[in-house]
Amino acid sequence: QVRLVESGGGLVQPGGSLRLSCAASGKIYNIVAVGWYRQVLGKQREFLAARTSGGGTNYAASVMDRFTISIDNAEKTASLPMNNLSPEHTAVYFCVVAVNKDPGRPSEEYWGQGIQVTVSS
């Protein structure tokens, strides 16, 4: 069983910063890739960013050059620092990871439960 736990959300003032983290636990040899999504109340879930352990990245236009995704395989944690936040960033944020449970085996994907980010003065 693999579990993902998001952390780092909460309330922040406009212009402030947060760092979202996604900690993975269970039978994990290494993290292959990680992605971040968000869902505004009443809206469709939206892709934000993705990164592979090999260094490949993919960012949505809305966050390009604003957020930087990272992977720490030693801690089995992925992070998404966010800065210059505005009320439009208020949403539930989700992480998804692809992991190898054993070397040389196909990767499997797992989703976190989501965390609330609220940007308000």
XYZ file of C-alpha atoms in Angstrom:
121
model
C 0.000 0.000 0.000
C 1.248 3.477 -0.924
C -0.123 6.589 0.766
C 0.319 10.263 -0.093
C -0.139 13.042 2.451
C -0.179 16.671 1.326
C 0.884 19.429 3.708
C 1.815 23.104 3.693
C -1.554 24.567 2.794
C -3.643 26.987 4.790
C -4.376 30.701 4.887
C -1.970 33.236 3.381
C -2.222 36.937 2.561
C -2.117 38.175 -1.040
C 1.476 38.407 -2.212
C 2.566 35.770 0.274
C 4.126 32.358 -0.256
C 3.430 28.742 0.590
C 5.259 25.483 -0.010
C 3.087 22.473 -0.656
C 4.605 19.084 0.128
C 3.533 15.573 -0.768
C 4.991 12.812 1.395
C 4.813 9.234 0.143
C 4.992 6.155 2.319
C 4.796 2.423 1.742
C 6.641 0.076 -0.574
C 8.524 2.606 -2.690
C 11.862 2.085 -4.369
C 11.911 5.539 -5.942
C 9.644 8.285 -7.203
C 9.541 8.409 -10.985
C 7.412 11.513 -11.455
C 5.145 13.901 -9.581
C 2.314 16.166 -10.675
C 0.270 18.908 -9.032
C -3.327 19.872 -9.760
C -5.818 22.287 -8.248
C -9.589 22.527 -8.172
C -11.476 25.759 -7.553
C -14.911 25.325 -5.994
C -17.383 24.662 -8.784
C -14.653 24.261 -11.414
C -12.925 21.357 -13.143
C -9.656 20.055 -11.721
C -6.774 21.865 -13.417
C -3.245 20.703 -14.190
C -0.487 22.891 -12.744
C 2.904 21.233 -13.025
C 4.733 17.937 -13.401
C 8.321 16.774 -13.066
C 10.139 13.495 -13.626
C 13.036 12.305 -11.487
C 15.148 12.591 -14.635
C 14.578 16.341 -14.728
C 11.830 16.718 -17.314
C 9.196 19.338 -16.480
C 5.829 20.458 -17.747
C 4.089 23.606 -16.465
C 0.694 25.077 -17.157
C 0.782 28.553 -18.667
C -0.835 29.981 -15.544
C 2.148 29.001 -13.355
C 5.044 29.009 -15.814
C 8.116 30.686 -14.284
C 6.210 31.209 -11.036
C 6.244 27.801 -9.328
C 9.037 25.220 -9.289
C 8.317 21.567 -8.619
C 10.935 19.366 -6.935
C 11.443 15.747 -5.881
C 13.438 14.472 -2.899
C 13.800 10.726 -3.324
C 15.751 10.355 -0.072
C 12.750 11.633 1.889
C 10.175 10.325 -0.620
C 8.715 13.810 -0.766
C 7.689 16.165 -3.569
C 7.298 19.912 -3.097
C 5.695 22.823 -4.908
C 6.816 26.244 -3.624
C 4.350 28.972 -4.546
C 4.943 32.709 -4.309
C 3.193 35.960 -5.153
C -0.115 34.343 -4.382
C -3.416 36.033 -5.153
C -7.036 35.273 -4.191
C -7.458 33.530 -7.550
C -5.134 30.794 -6.248
C -7.661 29.780 -3.600
C -8.403 26.120 -4.311
C -7.884 22.551 -3.208
C -4.498 21.300 -4.374
C -3.705 17.664 -5.202
C -0.490 15.758 -5.814
C -0.090 12.623 -7.892
C 3.058 10.488 -7.904
C 4.347 7.652 -10.035
C 6.558 5.241 -8.085
C 8.617 2.124 -8.656
C 8.035 -0.416 -5.902
C 10.993 -2.513 -7.090
C 13.902 -1.765 -9.432
C 13.136 -2.538 -13.041
C 9.398 -2.783 -12.467
C 6.676 -0.626 -14.049
C 5.640 2.470 -12.142
C 2.270 2.943 -10.462
C 0.326 6.168 -9.870
C -1.215 7.357 -6.592
C -3.229 10.467 -5.706
C -3.305 12.472 -2.517
C -6.540 13.565 -0.857
C -6.022 17.284 -1.481
C -5.305 20.273 0.759
C -6.967 23.674 0.991
C -5.117 26.862 0.069
C -6.892 30.129 0.867
C -5.446 33.491 -0.193
C -7.188 36.337 1.609
C -6.434 39.526 3.510
